[in-house]
Structure formats: C-alpha cells, structure tokens
Amino acid sequence: MGYISRMDASVGQLQNSMFTGLSAFPLTPLSNDEVDERAFSALVERLSAAGVDSITALGSTGSYAYLSVEERSRVARLAVKCAGETPVFIGVGALRTSQVLTNVANAEAAGAAGVLLAPMTYQALTADDVVALFRTVTERSSLPVIVYDNPITTHFTFTNDLYARIAEMPGIASIKIPGIQADPEMTMSRIQKIRSVIPDHVSIGISGDAMAAEGLNAGCDAWYSVIGGTLPQQALRIVRPALAGSAADARAESARLAPLWALFAEFGGSLRVVAAIAEYLGLAPKNCLPLPIQGLDSIQRLRVAQVIDELQLAH
Amino acid sequence: MGYISRMDASVGQLQNSMFTGLSAFPLTPLSNDEVDERAFSALVERLSAAGVDSITALGSTGSYAYLSVEERSRVARLAVKCAGETPVFIGVGALRTSQVLTNVANAEAAGAAGVLLAPMTYQALTADDVVALFRTVTERSSLPVIVYDNPITTHFTFTNDLYARIAEMPGIASIKIPGIQADPEMTMSRIQKIRSVIPDHVSIGISGDAMAAEGLNAGCDAWYSVIGGTLPQQALRIVRPALAGSAADARAESARLAPLWALFAEFGGSLRVVAAIAEYLGLAPKNCLPLPIQGLDSIQRLRVAQVIDELQLAH
C-alpha cells in the first residue's frame, strides 16, 4: 500500500516488533470431524503470500479449544511449515495447566515464534489462579507469550492491575485485548491506561474486527484479526494506513466493511460468519466448524454471500 | 432415617426410579496432577456404604472438564467397580460432539447406568446446536441421559421450551436443574412449569446444595448433590424427609447447614469448599483440585475447618 509503518517510523522502544502489525488468525477447517490439512495448509500459504506480519494458528478462530492435543500438535507443525518466513504464533490454551504445558512444548517443537494463552475456564478462576498459570508457562518455556484476553469465550475478566502483574513477567511479549465498544476518545483513553501499567516492550493488540481501526488509531501496536485469517488483503487495507498514521484512511476502509461487521453482530460473533465466507470462497469445505457448532443456516449464508459480492471481498 | 420415600408412596408414574433420591457427586482428587485412584475409590465406597441412591462420577464436582479421555475412562471403571450395587452415572460432557460420543462409549463399556451431559461451551451455542447434540447422543447410545443444566459453568441458558424439545427424545431420563434463588412459592411455580412441559417419566433433579431442600419440597424428584459426594449422611438427612413429605424437617436440616452454604457463597462456589472439606477430613490429598484452580488459601481453610467442627459434619 506504500504506507510506512508507525513502528519503523517512531515506536523504536518496542523490542518485540514481531508482535506488531497484522496477525492473521486462520480457521482450522474440519471435514468429517477431522482437520482438513489441505485446506488449512492452503489458508496459511495464502496468508504468507499476502504479506501479513504474523500468523496466529489455533486461536479462537482456529477452534483450538475443540481439538485434541495430537491434532493441535499436527496443526502447529503444518502452520510453521506452510508459513515460510512469516512468524507463527500458536494458541496453547486449555482448561488444565498441565495440558497447557504440553501444548507449549508441542508448539516449541513445531518451531513456533510465540504462543497465545487464554485462561480458559469451566470453574471460574481467581486472579491469583491466572497469575500462577502465566508464571508457570513463562518459567517453563522460552517462547514469547501473548496474553489472550477474550472475556466472551473464557468468561474471565482481566483488570488493568492483572495486566500489570502478568505483563511484568519475563517472557510476556504482547496483550491481545478485546474490542472496545466506544468512541475514539474512550478507546484512546482505554489504551493509554493499559499502556501506562505495562512495560514498553509489551505490545498491545486489538481484537474485535469491527473495532480494529479505532484501536490501531488509538495506539494499539497490533491487530489480532479474524478476517485477516480469511481476507488478508482487506485487513491489510486497514492496518497499513492506521500504523502509518493515516487514521482517516483506516477508518474509511473499516467503514466500508460495515455490512460485514453487522453480520458478525447479528449472527452471534465472527466465527460462524468467517467460516461461511471461507466456505463460500472455496477456501474451506462445507460445514468446516467442529460440532456441536452447526454454522450458519442456508438463509444466513445467502446474506453472507451477498455482502461478500457487494463489497467485492473475494478480490 | 425411617422415612418412606415419596417415590414409593405416590409418584408411581415415574418410570426412571433410578433417577430419583440422592445422587452423590464425588470429587476426583488429584495428586501431583494425576488422579489419586486410591482416594477416589475410597470416596465412592463411602458413598455406596452410606446408602445414597446413585453416584454421579465426573460431574462438575468430579472435575470432568479437566481430565483427558483416558483419565475419564479409567475413573468411570473405578467408580462402577467401587460402587457395588449403587447405580453409577458418568459425566460425559466435552466441547466437541465427537469427544462426547467417545466418553459415552467409554461410560457404557465401564458399566455405567446412565450419563450426565452438559452442553459445554467455548464459542456460544444456539438452542439448535444443543438439540442436535442431545439428539446425536441419544440416537447413538442406549444409556439413559441426564440433561445437565449448569449455566454457571457452561454459560449456556436452557429455556423451558428447550427442556421440552430435549426431554421428548427417547433416552432422556432426567433434567438436572440449577438452584432456584427464591422463596418456596416461586420455587414451586418454577418446578411446576418445567414439569408441565416434559414427559412424566423424566425426573427433575435440583442442584445448588443450599436450595436443595426447597427444591425437593417443591416437587423435585432428585437432588444432584455436591455435599452428598463428600458428606453423604448430611445430605441424606435432607433428602429422606423431603421425599417422604416432611418438608419442615428437610428445611430445618438445611437451615442447620447455613454456615456451610454461606461459605459456598463467600468462596466462589461449592467446589473449592468441598475439596477443602475432603482434604480436612483426610478423604483427599492436599491440593486435590486440578491446576490452575489453586483451591482455598490457609485462612479460608481455617474457616472451613471451623464450620465442619461446629456443625459436627465429620460424623
């Protein structure tokens, strides 16, 4: 796009430049309840070719919570193999600490450049439980860790104080924060508050695709992106201007995708919609999500196809 | 206790008498991140000897969500072996339908008398997703199924309409409903509403120990009980009078345990408290919960011990 990234231009204090820019979250498509390795490999190759800054495999969009230890290990290896020079981060979250450590070891063996760790819950966790989890993982592994704050899926709520306690651990490279539903000023104030309590070398990445442009404009270093995993060119058209300081361009490109964000809101989140997009574009087999998640019905899929066509998102 | 159960006396239309009375939920104690099979076996033998009506192993109290397929299969076999003549139900919930089916097959092979199925979530599920999950399980297995409604851990909310859609499936034996925080009249009205939309042969079991006496007094057929798994005699002192129609006796015995219910509320639920009780009574090794759940701190444990001693719950 010809934009110079804000990173190169001014944010020299960020040591973990790997944890900035667009991190694309590919689906892990299933076919008859098995990982469709061909479809997954093609998705990862597509992301690398598009020039995303990193690939996070086995994020929430990559259905990590539904896959076995063995499936996750295999997917991690495939991701690293197909990503070429693009750094690969691997989601390692699990309900039990020992399972997390197994996933971390497998990600390390696969050649991952970092891991993404969400405090999954079944029984509610305390802040001290979560601190101990991150301490255990950072002490046992030399891989950089992205703190994954996703209250919608984990039902765990981080406070700024907890961000601070975890971010000071050696090994913490980035925090993936949830989308901020507010105006630009409130977004800016929220990001500044987080920034003020964590070390400079820890990057802040926005998620919640509809809020990404404002998050980046407000000072986030990265976008951990759902659509980036399936429509990388579209995501780059938001992240490149934002990080180069062209806030208006990023905002305009995000506004152009408003019909897509509306579908995310209407259809209960991004996952089912992005799976339907990938299926519509021939990037994933039909019904690629793990049951019991049934995916969108045929009428919803028609609406998705309409938006894809009208916004020319296939290109 | 000398009480004649309400079942025997009047509720003849209940075909699934196995799914009535006290179902006791034992912990699955861990020791150094492995199932402590000796402690678990002793807990189950203790329940059988106490004369509980059924044992549900691998419920939420049994940490099912944290254990591997292999651990769960082994625990199911141990439970059936140690329970003697007492029927054993096995928790089979998992995030992915195919994992649930594996757990069901393993429960069946272990000799379970039924399975307990909660719609675990990471991504939110729709009502149709959950209907399809229960349809798949009831079609693939001949084991009776208990529908496990636990919104606190699953973050899925059942409606009465959904109870009706699922309860009509052949194979559904019981519904485990969450505790009802209200006065006796509201509890009665809630139970009657559920009863009016499900077949007569499907039993209704209350959970939320503090609300159990009122639930049973209001017409629930069973109590799916956390304390029943560790303090079976105490639980029987509530369930026997309630099911024999002596509502006041059940209410008084539950009121006597108010300091215990207060600890459940104060310490974030029943699991950590019951684990501390089992550890205090020497029924489980220290720190028997799966990490990252750290269990109660030492000051909280002192409070638990005090309540146990004051209420003479060790006897």
XYZ file of C-alpha atoms in Angstrom:
630
model
C 0.000 0.000 0.000
C 3.012 2.293 0.166
C 2.488 3.191 3.806
C 5.486 3.391 6.114
C 4.636 1.594 9.314
C 4.383 3.587 12.526
C 6.698 1.015 14.067
C 9.589 1.744 11.722
C 8.909 5.455 11.840
C 8.615 6.175 15.521
C 7.930 3.410 18.002
C 11.529 2.329 18.384
C 11.116 1.359 22.004
C 9.044 -1.677 21.011
C 11.530 -4.509 21.180
C 9.072 -7.174 20.119
C 8.448 -5.878 16.618
C 7.302 -9.382 15.733
C 4.219 -8.715 17.866
C 3.032 -5.701 15.871
C 1.080 -5.150 12.684
C -1.419 -7.646 11.299
C -1.558 -11.040 12.954
C -3.896 -13.182 10.882
C -5.998 -15.904 12.556
C -6.778 -18.718 10.113
C -9.631 -21.154 10.598
C -8.744 -24.787 11.243
C -11.293 -26.297 8.839
C -12.674 -29.713 9.670
C -14.010 -32.230 7.200
C -15.980 -35.174 8.630
C -14.694 -34.311 12.102
C -11.042 -34.423 11.055
C -8.723 -31.498 10.418
C -8.713 -30.794 6.678
C -4.963 -30.460 6.385
C -5.030 -29.475 2.723
C -7.492 -26.643 3.318
C -5.587 -25.469 6.408
C -2.237 -25.508 4.598
C -3.676 -23.519 1.706
C -5.108 -20.921 4.094
C -1.723 -20.456 5.771
C 0.114 -20.229 2.452
C -2.386 -17.625 1.305
C -1.707 -15.520 4.408
C 2.029 -15.707 3.980
C 1.730 -14.752 0.319
C -0.475 -11.778 1.230
C 2.301 -10.395 3.424
C 0.658 -10.446 6.838
C 3.066 -9.665 9.674
C 2.371 -12.857 11.581
C 0.025 -15.832 11.601
C -1.671 -16.992 14.786
C -2.829 -20.560 14.262
C -5.167 -22.241 16.756
C -6.679 -19.024 18.024
C -10.363 -18.965 18.863
C -10.994 -18.668 15.112
C -8.788 -21.733 14.694
C -11.017 -23.741 17.080
C -8.145 -24.583 19.416
C -10.483 -25.361 22.306
C -12.150 -28.171 20.346
C -9.075 -30.044 19.139
C -7.118 -32.846 20.784
C -3.519 -32.432 21.909
C -2.432 -34.523 18.928
C -4.486 -32.531 16.415
C -3.095 -29.295 17.822
C 0.474 -30.520 17.597
C -0.030 -31.544 13.970
C -1.699 -28.220 13.089
C 1.174 -26.299 14.706
C 3.690 -28.150 12.564
C 1.689 -27.597 9.390
C 1.326 -23.891 10.162
C 5.053 -23.366 10.606
C 5.813 -25.397 7.501
C 3.360 -23.503 5.288
C 4.052 -20.008 6.649
C 7.522 -19.738 5.150
C 9.280 -16.671 6.563
C 6.176 -15.375 8.338
C 6.356 -15.819 12.140
C 3.789 -18.237 13.518
C 2.172 -17.969 16.942
C 0.262 -20.936 18.339
C -2.738 -20.916 20.662
C -1.917 -23.130 23.647
C -4.870 -22.514 25.986
C -6.513 -25.437 27.780
C -8.530 -25.923 30.941
C -5.717 -27.617 32.870
C -2.252 -26.172 33.416
C -0.502 -29.437 32.567
C -2.376 -29.570 29.243
C -1.242 -26.005 28.504
C 2.368 -27.021 29.167
C 2.041 -29.957 26.773
C 0.682 -27.634 24.087
C 3.528 -25.166 24.712
C 6.114 -27.933 24.354
C 4.485 -29.077 21.116
C 4.375 -25.507 19.768
C 8.046 -25.114 20.598
C 8.888 -28.389 18.872
C 6.926 -27.246 15.839
C 9.062 -24.135 15.524
C 6.548 -21.530 16.669
C 7.778 -17.971 17.259
C 5.421 -17.434 20.184
C 2.358 -18.734 21.945
C -1.075 -17.255 22.621
C -2.511 -18.147 26.011
C -6.095 -17.590 27.128
C -7.182 -18.525 30.655
C -9.935 -20.943 29.632
C -12.441 -21.608 32.383
C -15.028 -24.167 33.380
C -14.955 -23.370 37.076
C -14.367 -19.649 37.490
C -10.723 -18.712 38.094
C -9.386 -16.135 40.527
C -6.826 -13.502 39.527
C -4.230 -15.422 41.562
C -5.032 -18.631 39.666
C -4.405 -16.828 36.363
C -1.193 -15.175 37.579
C 0.124 -18.598 38.619
C -0.829 -20.057 35.231
C 1.123 -17.392 33.324
C 4.036 -17.651 35.767
C 4.233 -21.412 35.249
C 4.175 -21.092 31.472
C 6.708 -18.248 31.270
C 9.044 -20.078 33.651
C 8.855 -23.367 31.759
C 9.218 -22.033 28.210
C 11.488 -19.598 26.453
C 8.836 -18.806 23.836
C 7.358 -15.296 23.992
C 3.791 -15.326 25.304
C 0.804 -13.297 24.103
C -1.715 -12.778 26.918
C -5.096 -13.535 25.408
C -7.942 -11.576 26.998
C -11.218 -12.776 25.487
C -13.983 -12.478 28.087
C -16.674 -13.681 25.651
C -15.155 -17.131 25.249
C -13.228 -17.542 28.518
C -15.689 -15.763 30.838
C -12.657 -14.463 32.688
C -12.255 -10.712 33.150
C -8.825 -9.090 33.267
C -8.357 -5.882 35.206
C -5.611 -3.350 34.468
C -3.988 -4.447 37.706
C -3.888 -8.026 36.459
C -2.463 -6.909 33.086
C 0.305 -5.219 35.085
C 1.034 -8.261 37.268
C 1.310 -10.559 34.255
C 3.000 -8.181 31.798
C 5.986 -7.706 34.109
C 6.876 -11.405 33.862
C 9.882 -12.089 31.630
C 8.593 -13.754 28.501
C 5.384 -11.761 28.114
C 5.521 -10.127 24.672
C 2.047 -8.808 23.979
C -1.507 -8.474 25.241
C -4.436 -9.224 22.972
C -7.245 -7.047 24.275
C -10.938 -7.328 23.453
C -12.653 -4.798 21.200
C -13.674 -1.528 22.755
C -17.265 -0.502 22.093
C -16.995 3.251 22.330
C -15.999 6.437 20.574
C -12.387 7.222 19.556
C -11.708 9.291 22.700
C -12.750 6.496 25.047
C -10.751 3.998 23.022
C -7.700 6.247 23.242
C -8.107 6.672 26.997
C -8.513 2.912 27.498
C -5.365 2.098 25.500
C -3.358 4.791 27.294
C -4.442 3.421 30.657
C -3.269 -0.088 29.748
C -0.057 1.283 28.237
C 0.701 3.156 31.461
C 0.721 -0.013 33.597
C 2.694 -2.415 31.366
C 6.359 -2.382 30.267
C 7.185 -0.593 26.976
C 8.379 -3.770 25.294
C 4.960 -5.449 25.682
C 2.827 -4.682 22.631
C -0.930 -4.141 22.763
C -3.012 -5.821 20.084
C -6.647 -5.049 19.454
C -9.211 -7.687 18.585
C -12.880 -7.462 17.722
C -12.529 -6.734 13.999
C -15.166 -4.002 13.870
C -13.210 -2.012 16.463
C -9.767 -2.651 14.974
C -9.324 0.585 13.035
C -10.150 2.728 16.067
C -7.937 0.564 18.257
C -4.968 0.954 15.929
C -5.650 4.670 15.511
C -5.694 4.966 19.298
C -2.248 3.459 19.671
C -2.545 -0.326 19.547
C 0.571 -1.886 18.051
C -1.107 -4.901 16.513
C -4.404 -6.242 15.263
C -5.141 -9.855 16.153
C -7.554 -10.308 13.319
C -10.295 -12.785 12.481
C -10.912 -11.526 8.937
C -7.153 -11.255 8.491
C -7.100 -15.058 8.506
C -9.505 -15.392 5.596
C -9.453 -11.991 3.839
C -5.887 -10.814 4.495
C -5.843 -8.134 1.774
C -8.886 -6.449 3.294
C -7.325 -6.462 6.732
C -4.056 -5.027 5.412
C -6.018 -2.120 3.886
C -6.960 -1.163 7.450
C -3.789 -1.956 9.356
C -1.242 -0.367 6.981
C -2.685 3.172 6.936
C -3.514 3.025 10.654
C 0.043 2.160 11.641
C 1.402 4.786 9.225
C -0.627 7.450 10.979
C -3.339 7.829 8.316
C -6.191 7.389 10.741
C -8.852 8.640 8.342
C -7.899 6.122 5.654
C -8.046 3.248 8.132
C -11.388 4.454 9.447
C -12.814 4.775 5.930
C -11.747 1.273 4.961
C -13.266 -0.147 8.150
C -16.476 1.800 7.495
C -16.659 0.282 4.011
C -16.839 -3.140 5.712
C -19.729 -2.092 7.988
C -22.130 -4.605 6.359
C -19.688 -7.360 7.338
C -19.396 -6.109 10.934
C -23.190 -6.006 11.042
C -23.328 -9.698 10.143
C -20.860 -10.501 12.953
C -23.177 -8.748 15.396
C -26.366 -10.255 14.012
C -25.124 -13.842 13.697
C -23.646 -14.178 17.185
C -19.997 -13.387 16.573
C -17.348 -13.610 13.895
C -16.590 -17.344 13.813
C -19.683 -18.672 12.054
C -19.601 -15.778 9.568
C -15.931 -16.181 8.700
C -16.389 -19.930 8.313
C -19.269 -19.249 5.924
C -17.084 -16.780 3.993
C -14.271 -19.314 3.691
C -16.734 -21.968 2.564
C -18.318 -19.568 0.038
C -14.921 -18.673 -1.397
C -13.898 -22.326 -1.674
C -11.199 -21.950 0.988
C -12.792 -24.458 3.350
C -15.042 -27.495 2.937
C -18.758 -27.162 3.710
C -19.601 -27.263 7.438
C -15.994 -26.780 8.466
C -16.674 -25.948 12.133
C -16.481 -28.561 14.910
C -19.863 -29.932 16.022
C -21.885 -29.073 18.057
C -21.328 -25.703 16.320
C -23.559 -26.109 13.305
C -22.585 -22.970 11.453
C -24.966 -20.626 9.654
C -28.174 -21.836 8.067
C -28.803 -21.517 4.332
C -30.662 -18.199 4.552
C -27.888 -16.686 6.671
C -25.341 -17.989 4.179
C -27.140 -16.206 1.351
C -26.848 -12.953 3.295
C -23.126 -13.563 3.791
C -22.630 -14.270 0.092
C -24.481 -11.067 -0.801
C -22.199 -8.975 1.417
C -19.091 -10.663 0.046
C -20.200 -9.965 -3.514
C -21.358 -6.391 -2.900
C -18.155 -5.431 -1.101
C -16.077 -7.373 -3.652
C -14.309 -9.138 -0.786
C -13.317 -12.071 -2.957
C -10.608 -9.978 -4.551
C -33.919 -42.346 58.824
C -37.160 -44.302 58.803
C -38.806 -42.094 56.195
C -40.838 -43.698 53.434
C -39.802 -42.109 50.166
C -42.330 -40.028 48.253
C -41.449 -42.132 45.248
C -42.617 -45.385 46.730
C -45.639 -43.735 48.294
C -47.183 -41.793 45.476
C -45.182 -40.935 42.395
C -45.780 -44.204 40.624
C -45.754 -42.639 37.190
C -42.019 -42.071 37.433
C -40.586 -44.916 35.408
C -36.979 -43.964 35.980
C -36.903 -44.514 39.725
C -33.122 -44.809 39.384
C -33.063 -41.074 38.694
C -34.665 -40.052 41.985
C -33.459 -39.502 45.530
C -29.901 -38.545 46.399
C -27.348 -38.667 43.626
C -23.960 -38.046 45.214
C -21.215 -36.268 43.249
C -17.759 -37.335 44.441
C -14.623 -35.304 43.818
C -11.982 -36.776 41.534
C -8.978 -35.950 43.728
C -5.679 -35.313 42.005
C -2.271 -35.849 43.484
C 0.690 -34.332 41.600
C -1.545 -33.788 38.581
C -2.608 -37.438 38.423
C -5.904 -38.954 39.504
C -5.480 -40.293 43.037
C -7.187 -43.604 42.378
C -6.999 -44.778 45.972
C -8.650 -41.638 47.309
C -11.295 -41.706 44.576
C -12.099 -45.382 45.169
C -12.457 -44.785 48.903
C -14.816 -41.849 48.291
C -17.037 -43.995 46.083
C -17.045 -46.903 48.538
C -18.000 -44.485 51.306
C -20.974 -43.242 49.265
C -22.180 -46.723 48.497
C -21.883 -47.703 52.160
C -23.833 -44.599 53.193
C -26.776 -45.764 51.105
C -27.023 -42.939 48.564
C -29.461 -43.672 45.746
C -26.939 -43.144 42.975
C -23.419 -41.890 42.413
C -22.612 -39.430 39.650
C -18.892 -39.568 38.964
C -17.195 -36.978 36.789
C -19.743 -34.270 37.423
C -18.555 -30.690 37.758
C -17.508 -31.602 41.306
C -15.609 -34.515 39.778
C -13.618 -32.137 37.534
C -14.708 -33.920 34.347
C -13.896 -30.909 32.189
C -10.233 -31.010 33.208
C -9.489 -34.685 32.625
C -8.291 -36.470 29.499
C -10.404 -39.038 27.680
C -8.186 -41.768 29.117
C -8.395 -40.470 32.683
C -12.168 -40.235 32.403
C -12.470 -43.762 31.077
C -10.352 -45.086 33.943
C -12.334 -43.105 36.548
C -15.615 -44.420 35.127
C -14.402 -48.005 35.513
C -13.190 -47.389 39.047
C -16.497 -45.775 40.008
C -18.572 -48.710 38.789
C -16.225 -51.201 40.434
C -16.284 -49.459 43.825
C -19.988 -48.563 43.867
C -21.200 -52.118 44.307
C -24.954 -52.258 43.839
C -25.354 -48.472 43.716
C -26.103 -47.208 40.179
C -23.360 -45.039 38.711
C -23.900 -42.163 36.299
C -20.944 -40.698 34.421
C -20.419 -37.139 33.244
C -19.654 -37.220 29.508
C -19.662 -33.538 28.558
C -16.968 -32.155 26.273
C -16.615 -29.224 23.914
C -16.808 -31.335 20.737
C -19.607 -33.745 19.891
C -17.235 -36.497 18.797
C -15.424 -36.260 22.154
C -18.771 -36.601 23.938
C -19.526 -39.749 21.930
C -16.159 -41.226 22.900
C -16.884 -40.521 26.563
C -20.345 -42.087 26.231
C -18.875 -45.225 24.675
C -16.317 -45.439 27.482
C -19.007 -44.952 30.144
C -21.053 -47.699 28.557
C -18.050 -50.025 28.471
C -17.421 -49.234 32.137
C -20.898 -50.409 33.072
C -22.473 -47.036 33.849
C -26.232 -46.917 34.454
C -26.581 -43.522 32.782
C -24.720 -40.470 31.584
C -24.819 -36.813 32.572
C -24.420 -34.410 29.662
C -23.783 -30.669 29.941
C -23.523 -28.537 26.801
C -20.036 -27.195 27.470
C -19.219 -24.070 25.513
C -16.244 -22.091 24.339
C -17.992 -20.428 21.437
C -21.593 -19.772 22.430
C -24.029 -22.446 21.253
C -27.505 -21.931 19.818
C -30.542 -23.862 21.041
C -30.485 -25.809 17.765
C -26.828 -26.756 18.332
C -27.718 -28.161 21.754
C -30.781 -30.027 20.472
C -28.626 -31.668 17.795
C -26.018 -32.613 20.406
C -28.584 -34.382 22.602
C -30.220 -35.984 19.553
C -26.865 -37.378 18.414
C -26.067 -38.800 21.848
C -29.496 -40.320 22.460
C -29.504 -41.871 18.993
C -26.039 -43.360 19.346
C -26.332 -44.781 22.861
C -28.876 -46.828 24.750
C -27.763 -45.376 28.096
C -30.281 -43.084 29.816
C -29.209 -39.439 29.654
C -29.442 -36.776 32.359
C -29.677 -33.290 30.845
C -27.230 -31.160 32.803
C -28.251 -27.510 33.019
C -25.470 -25.589 34.754
C -25.350 -22.034 33.409
C -22.545 -21.006 35.788
C -20.031 -23.417 34.292
C -21.365 -23.876 30.753
C -22.579 -20.300 30.160
C -25.443 -21.846 28.223
C -29.003 -20.984 29.237
C -31.817 -23.506 28.837
C -35.365 -22.250 28.324
C -38.456 -24.267 29.233
C -39.063 -24.649 25.512
C -35.636 -26.212 25.117
C -36.233 -28.537 28.089
C -39.366 -29.675 26.261
C -37.630 -30.234 22.918
C -34.888 -32.327 24.529
C -36.942 -34.173 27.161
C -39.187 -35.686 24.494
C -36.251 -37.573 22.959
C -36.251 -41.296 23.772
C -33.379 -41.887 26.180
C -33.738 -38.716 28.221
C -34.252 -39.811 31.854
C -33.812 -36.701 33.956
C -33.047 -32.996 33.991
C -30.572 -31.569 36.475
C -31.717 -28.013 37.017
C -29.752 -25.202 38.649
C -30.636 -23.937 42.115
C -33.527 -21.521 42.370
C -32.788 -18.389 44.390
C -36.251 -17.512 45.633
C -38.924 -18.235 48.170
C -40.779 -21.572 48.361
C -43.730 -20.333 46.288
C -41.506 -19.231 43.398
C -39.570 -22.483 43.572
C -42.849 -24.441 43.447
C -44.078 -22.430 40.469
C -40.774 -22.904 38.614
C -40.789 -26.682 39.152
C -44.449 -26.968 38.140
C -43.751 -25.022 34.955
C -40.915 -27.366 33.990
C -42.986 -30.424 34.959
C -45.819 -29.248 32.712
C -43.659 -29.254 29.557
C -41.736 -32.534 29.954
C -42.914 -36.164 29.911
C -43.887 -37.745 33.256
C -41.109 -40.329 33.096
C -38.403 -37.647 33.034
C -37.344 -36.819 36.592
C -36.362 -33.346 37.754
C -33.316 -33.072 39.967
C -32.336 -29.958 41.865
C -28.774 -28.783 42.251
C -27.258 -25.865 44.126
C -26.988 -27.501 47.537
C -28.276 -24.524 49.518
C -31.509 -24.649 47.513
C -31.928 -28.424 47.594
C -34.392 -28.731 50.481
C -36.767 -26.191 48.937
C -36.371 -27.798 45.541
C -37.261 -31.236 46.891
C -40.105 -29.824 48.962
C -41.415 -28.161 45.795
C -41.585 -31.418 43.900
C -38.139 -32.226 42.556
C -37.612 -35.986 42.353
C -33.880 -35.946 42.917
C -31.029 -33.947 44.371
C -27.835 -33.903 42.335
C -25.682 -33.090 45.301
C -22.198 -31.706 45.782
C -22.049 -32.273 49.543
C -23.675 -35.669 49.004
C -20.386 -36.742 47.413
C -18.311 -35.903 50.476
C -20.810 -35.769 53.376
C -23.449 -38.310 52.285
C -25.027 -38.719 55.731
C -25.700 -34.999 55.952
C -27.279 -34.955 52.519
C -29.478 -37.953 53.334
C -30.790 -36.088 56.394
C -32.244 -33.553 53.951
C -33.359 -35.746 51.083
C -35.107 -38.507 53.058
C -37.603 -36.325 54.960
C -38.178 -34.123 51.906
C -39.143 -37.051 49.691
C -41.296 -38.519 52.484
C -43.279 -35.284 52.611
C -41.775 -33.915 55.838
C -40.938 -30.550 54.350
C -40.294 -28.870 57.697
C -37.719 -31.492 58.742
C -35.844 -31.124 55.447
C -35.933 -27.338 55.740
C -34.649 -27.447 59.336
C -31.758 -29.726 58.444
C -30.804 -27.482 55.527
C -31.036 -24.420 57.793
C -28.672 -26.098 60.235
C -26.089 -26.166 57.410
C -26.475 -22.439 56.687
C -22.857 -21.690 57.748
C -21.720 -24.157 55.089
C -23.939 -22.619 52.390
C -22.531 -19.224 53.429
C -19.003 -20.473 52.731
C -20.082 -21.692 49.271
C -21.377 -18.203 48.531
C -18.390 -16.385 50.000
C -15.670 -18.566 48.470
C -16.940 -18.521 44.887
C -18.944 -21.742 44.707
C -19.057 -25.198 46.201
C -16.068 -26.887 44.541
C -13.180 -25.262 46.397
C -15.041 -25.576 49.712
C -15.913 -29.242 49.260
C -12.352 -30.006 48.199
C -11.116 -28.290 51.376
C -13.608 -30.327 53.440
C -12.450 -33.587 51.876
C -8.823 -32.604 52.467
C -9.567 -31.609 56.082
C -11.315 -34.922 56.733
C -8.460 -36.895 55.185
C -10.615 -38.072 52.287
C -8.449 -36.392 49.650
C -4.779 -35.415 49.409
C -3.806 -31.777 49.928
C -4.410 -29.543 46.883
C -6.582 -32.135 45.166
C -8.050 -29.807 42.518
C -6.631 -29.548 39.001
C -4.405 -26.517 38.419
C -4.907 -23.676 37.557
C -7.590 -23.982 40.281
C -5.489 -23.375 43.375
C -8.109 -24.122 45.978
C -8.689 -22.168 49.157
C -5.897 -20.331 50.947
C -4.900 -21.229 54.503
C -7.101 -18.629 56.189
C -10.120 -19.766 54.206
C -9.295 -23.378 55.114
C -9.344 -22.469 58.808
C -12.836 -21.066 58.360
C -13.943 -24.262 56.629
C -12.499 -26.399 59.410
C -14.295 -24.290 61.996
C -17.650 -24.814 60.297
C -17.039 -28.545 59.933
C -16.214 -28.833 63.610
C -19.037 -26.613 64.857
C -21.650 -28.426 62.782
C -20.073 -31.787 63.617
C -20.053 -32.642 59.924
C -17.272 -35.184 60.321
C -19.751 -37.635 61.752
